[in-house]
Short mmCIF file of C-alpha atoms in Angstrom, two decimals:
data_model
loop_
_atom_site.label_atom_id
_atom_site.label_comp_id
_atom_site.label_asym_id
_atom_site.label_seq_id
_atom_site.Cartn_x
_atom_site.Cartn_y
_atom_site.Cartn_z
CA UNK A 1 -118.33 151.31 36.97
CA UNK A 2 -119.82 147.68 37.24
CA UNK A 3 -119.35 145.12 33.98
CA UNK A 4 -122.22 144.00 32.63
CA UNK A 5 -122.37 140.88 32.57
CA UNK A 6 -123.36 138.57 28.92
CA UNK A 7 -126.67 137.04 28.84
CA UNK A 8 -125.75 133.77 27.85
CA UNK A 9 -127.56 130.60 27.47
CA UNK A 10 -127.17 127.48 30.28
CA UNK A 11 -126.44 125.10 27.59
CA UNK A 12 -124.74 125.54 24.48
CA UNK A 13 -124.58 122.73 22.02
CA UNK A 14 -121.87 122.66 19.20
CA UNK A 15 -122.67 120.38 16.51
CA UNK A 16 -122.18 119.32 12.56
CA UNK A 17 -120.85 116.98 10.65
CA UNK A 18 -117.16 115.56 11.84
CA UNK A 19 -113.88 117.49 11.05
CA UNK A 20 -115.40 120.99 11.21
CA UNK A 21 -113.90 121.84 14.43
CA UNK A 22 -116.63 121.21 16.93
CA UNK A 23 -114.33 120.22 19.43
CA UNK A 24 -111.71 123.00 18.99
CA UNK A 25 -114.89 125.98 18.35
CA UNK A 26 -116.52 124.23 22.20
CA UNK A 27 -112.92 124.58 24.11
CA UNK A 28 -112.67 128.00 22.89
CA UNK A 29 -115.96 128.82 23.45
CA UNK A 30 -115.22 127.32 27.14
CA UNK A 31 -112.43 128.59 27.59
CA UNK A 32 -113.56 132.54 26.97
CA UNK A 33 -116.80 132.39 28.89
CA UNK A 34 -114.53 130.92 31.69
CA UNK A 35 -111.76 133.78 31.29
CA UNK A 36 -114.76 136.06 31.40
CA UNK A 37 -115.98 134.64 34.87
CA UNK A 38 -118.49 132.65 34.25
CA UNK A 39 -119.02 128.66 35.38
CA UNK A 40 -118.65 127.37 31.83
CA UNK A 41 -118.10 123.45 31.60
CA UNK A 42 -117.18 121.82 28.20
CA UNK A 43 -119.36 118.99 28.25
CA UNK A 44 -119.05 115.93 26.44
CA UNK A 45 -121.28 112.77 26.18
CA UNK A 46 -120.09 109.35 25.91
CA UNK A 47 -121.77 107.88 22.91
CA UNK A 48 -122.73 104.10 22.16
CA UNK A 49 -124.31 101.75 23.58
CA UNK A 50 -123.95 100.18 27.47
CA UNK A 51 -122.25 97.04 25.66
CA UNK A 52 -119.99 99.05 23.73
CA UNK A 53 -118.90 101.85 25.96
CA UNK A 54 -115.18 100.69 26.75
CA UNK A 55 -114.63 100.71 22.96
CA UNK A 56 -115.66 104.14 22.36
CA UNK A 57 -113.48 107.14 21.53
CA UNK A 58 -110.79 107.82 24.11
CA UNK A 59 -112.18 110.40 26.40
CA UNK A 60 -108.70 110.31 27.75
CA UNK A 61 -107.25 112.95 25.11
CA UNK A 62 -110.04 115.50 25.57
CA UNK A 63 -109.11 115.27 29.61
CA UNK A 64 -105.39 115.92 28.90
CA UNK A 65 -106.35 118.14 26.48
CA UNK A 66 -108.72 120.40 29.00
CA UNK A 67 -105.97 120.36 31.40
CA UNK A 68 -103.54 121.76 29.81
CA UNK A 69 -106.22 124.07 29.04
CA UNK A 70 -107.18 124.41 32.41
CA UNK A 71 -111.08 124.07 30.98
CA UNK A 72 -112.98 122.75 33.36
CA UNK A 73 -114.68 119.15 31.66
CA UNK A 74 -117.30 116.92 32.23
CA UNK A 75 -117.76 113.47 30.51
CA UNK A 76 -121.12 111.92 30.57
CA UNK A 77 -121.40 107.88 30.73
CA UNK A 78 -124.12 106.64 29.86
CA UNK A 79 -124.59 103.50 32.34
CA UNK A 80 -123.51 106.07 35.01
CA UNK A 81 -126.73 108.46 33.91
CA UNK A 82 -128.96 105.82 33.45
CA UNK A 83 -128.19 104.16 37.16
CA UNK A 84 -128.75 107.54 38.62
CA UNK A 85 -131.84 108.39 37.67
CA UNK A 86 -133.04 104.70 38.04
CA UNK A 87 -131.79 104.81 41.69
CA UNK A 88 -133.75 108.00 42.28
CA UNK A 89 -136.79 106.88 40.87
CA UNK A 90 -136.97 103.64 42.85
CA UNK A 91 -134.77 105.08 45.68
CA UNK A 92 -132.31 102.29 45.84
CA UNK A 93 -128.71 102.20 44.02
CA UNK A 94 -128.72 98.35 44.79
CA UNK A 95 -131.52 97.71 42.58
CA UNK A 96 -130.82 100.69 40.40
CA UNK A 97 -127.34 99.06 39.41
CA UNK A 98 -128.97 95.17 38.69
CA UNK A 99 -131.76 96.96 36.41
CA UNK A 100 -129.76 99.00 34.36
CA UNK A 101 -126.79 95.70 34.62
CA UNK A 102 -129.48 93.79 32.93
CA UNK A 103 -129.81 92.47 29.38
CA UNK A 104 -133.25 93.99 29.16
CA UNK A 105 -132.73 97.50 30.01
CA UNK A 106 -129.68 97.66 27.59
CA UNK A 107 -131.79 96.17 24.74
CA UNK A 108 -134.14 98.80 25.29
CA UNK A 109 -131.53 101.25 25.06
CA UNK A 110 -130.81 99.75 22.07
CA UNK A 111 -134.05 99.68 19.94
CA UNK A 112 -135.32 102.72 21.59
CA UNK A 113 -134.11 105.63 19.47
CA UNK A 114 -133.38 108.59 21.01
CA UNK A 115 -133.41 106.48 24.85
CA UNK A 116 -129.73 107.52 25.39
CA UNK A 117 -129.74 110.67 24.45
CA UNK A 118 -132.67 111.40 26.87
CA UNK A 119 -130.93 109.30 29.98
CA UNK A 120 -128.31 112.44 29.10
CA UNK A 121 -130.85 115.06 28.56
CA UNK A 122 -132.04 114.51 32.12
CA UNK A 123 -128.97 114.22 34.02
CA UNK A 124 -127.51 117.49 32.18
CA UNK A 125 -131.21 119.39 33.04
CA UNK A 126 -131.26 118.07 36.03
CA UNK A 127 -127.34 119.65 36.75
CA UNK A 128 -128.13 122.80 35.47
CA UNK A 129 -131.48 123.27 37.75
CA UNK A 130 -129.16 122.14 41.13
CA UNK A 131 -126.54 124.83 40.08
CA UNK A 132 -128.04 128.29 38.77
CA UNK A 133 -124.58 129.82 37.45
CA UNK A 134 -123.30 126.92 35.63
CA UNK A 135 -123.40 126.76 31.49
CA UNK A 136 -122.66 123.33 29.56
CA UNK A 137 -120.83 124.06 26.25
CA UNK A 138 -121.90 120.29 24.85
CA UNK A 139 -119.10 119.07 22.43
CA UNK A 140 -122.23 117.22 20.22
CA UNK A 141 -120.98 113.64 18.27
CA UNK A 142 -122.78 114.72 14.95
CA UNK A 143 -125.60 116.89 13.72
CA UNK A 144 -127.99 113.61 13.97
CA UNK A 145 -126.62 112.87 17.72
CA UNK A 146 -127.56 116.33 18.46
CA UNK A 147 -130.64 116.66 16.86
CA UNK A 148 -132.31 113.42 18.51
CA UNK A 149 -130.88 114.54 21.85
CA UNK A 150 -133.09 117.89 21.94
CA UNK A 151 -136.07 115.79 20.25
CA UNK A 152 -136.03 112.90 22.51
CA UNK A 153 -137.58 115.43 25.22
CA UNK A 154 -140.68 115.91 22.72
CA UNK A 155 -140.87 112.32 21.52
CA UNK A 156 -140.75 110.52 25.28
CA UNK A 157 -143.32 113.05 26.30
CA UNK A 158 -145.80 111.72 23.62
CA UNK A 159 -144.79 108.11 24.27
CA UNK A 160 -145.23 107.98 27.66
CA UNK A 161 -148.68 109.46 28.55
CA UNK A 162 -149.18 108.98 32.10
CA UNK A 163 -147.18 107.91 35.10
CA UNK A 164 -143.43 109.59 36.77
CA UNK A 165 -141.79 109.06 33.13
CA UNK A 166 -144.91 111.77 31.86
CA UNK A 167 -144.08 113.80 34.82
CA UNK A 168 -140.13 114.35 34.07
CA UNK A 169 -140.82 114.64 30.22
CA UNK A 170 -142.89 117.71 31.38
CA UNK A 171 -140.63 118.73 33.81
CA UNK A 172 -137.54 118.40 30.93
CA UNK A 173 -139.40 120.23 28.43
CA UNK A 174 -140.36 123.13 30.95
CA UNK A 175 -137.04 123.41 31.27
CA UNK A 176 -135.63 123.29 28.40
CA UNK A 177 -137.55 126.19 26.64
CA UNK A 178 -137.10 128.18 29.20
CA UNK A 179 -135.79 131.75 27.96
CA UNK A 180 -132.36 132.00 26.97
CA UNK A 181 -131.91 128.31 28.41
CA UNK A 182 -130.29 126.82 25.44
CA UNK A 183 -128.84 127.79 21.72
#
């Protein structure tokens, strides 16, 4: 007799206010989809600013953490994202690193709310689309953090009427409402 197999969404997102136990309820959650065979990945996104990423929360604990675990774990950086997708949208990591490296493009991240958090939204999608069994369990920073990461997709889209940024707000939002993609 075969197992049937849980219908479960490709990106989970654990969020509230701080101290509730989103980290601890995100590695459990990992850590049974992955005991019950599927490609779960606890997910978390370095927040802040380009400027102020090396003085962020030490990602370092949740790594030693998910190893002694044995959860698989992914850690978003931001500057990483944000030169990938610039790279592939002017098809040059040369350039791609000196745009995002410059004063400009981190000010925007900066006044642009919800910027960040859709630099992330893209290169998580944009995972998830390349590799059909994997699910993100997304350790979110804090019901706000959360909140403008899924709106960001919605906001962009109206911003940006025309042109390639139009086309991948489509392509995000497509995505993301897909059935049973996220909860």
């Amino acid at each position: 007799m075969m197992e049937k197999r849980m219908n479960i969404p490709r990106l989970i997102i654990v969020t509230g206010k701080g101290g509730v136990g989103k980290t601890t309820s995100a590695l459990a959650l990992t850590k049974y989809l992955q005991r019950q065979g599927h490609n779960a990945v606890y997910l978390t996104l370095q927040m802040g600013t380009l400027r102020r990423e090396g003085h962020a929360f030490d990602y370092q604990i949740i790594k030693n953490l998910c190893s002694k675990l044995h959860i698989t774990q992914e850690n978003l950086v931001l500057k990483t994202c944000a030169t990938e997708y610039v790279s592939q949208k002017l098809g040059s990591s040369i350039i791609a690193d000196w745009v995002v490296n410059t004063k400009f493009f981190m000010s925007l991240v900066e006044i642009i709310p919800g910027f960040s958090q859709l630099i992330y939204m893209g290169r998580i999608l944009q995972e998830l689309k390349l590799n059909p069994s994997l699910h993100y369990v997304l350790d979110a920073a804090a019901t706000g953090h959360a909140l403008t990461l899924i709106e960001s997709i919605y906001n962009f889209h109206k911003i940006f009427s025309i042109g390639p940024l139009n086309q991948d707000m489509q392509v995000l939002k497509k995505v993301f409402t897909s059935e049973n993609f996220a909860k």
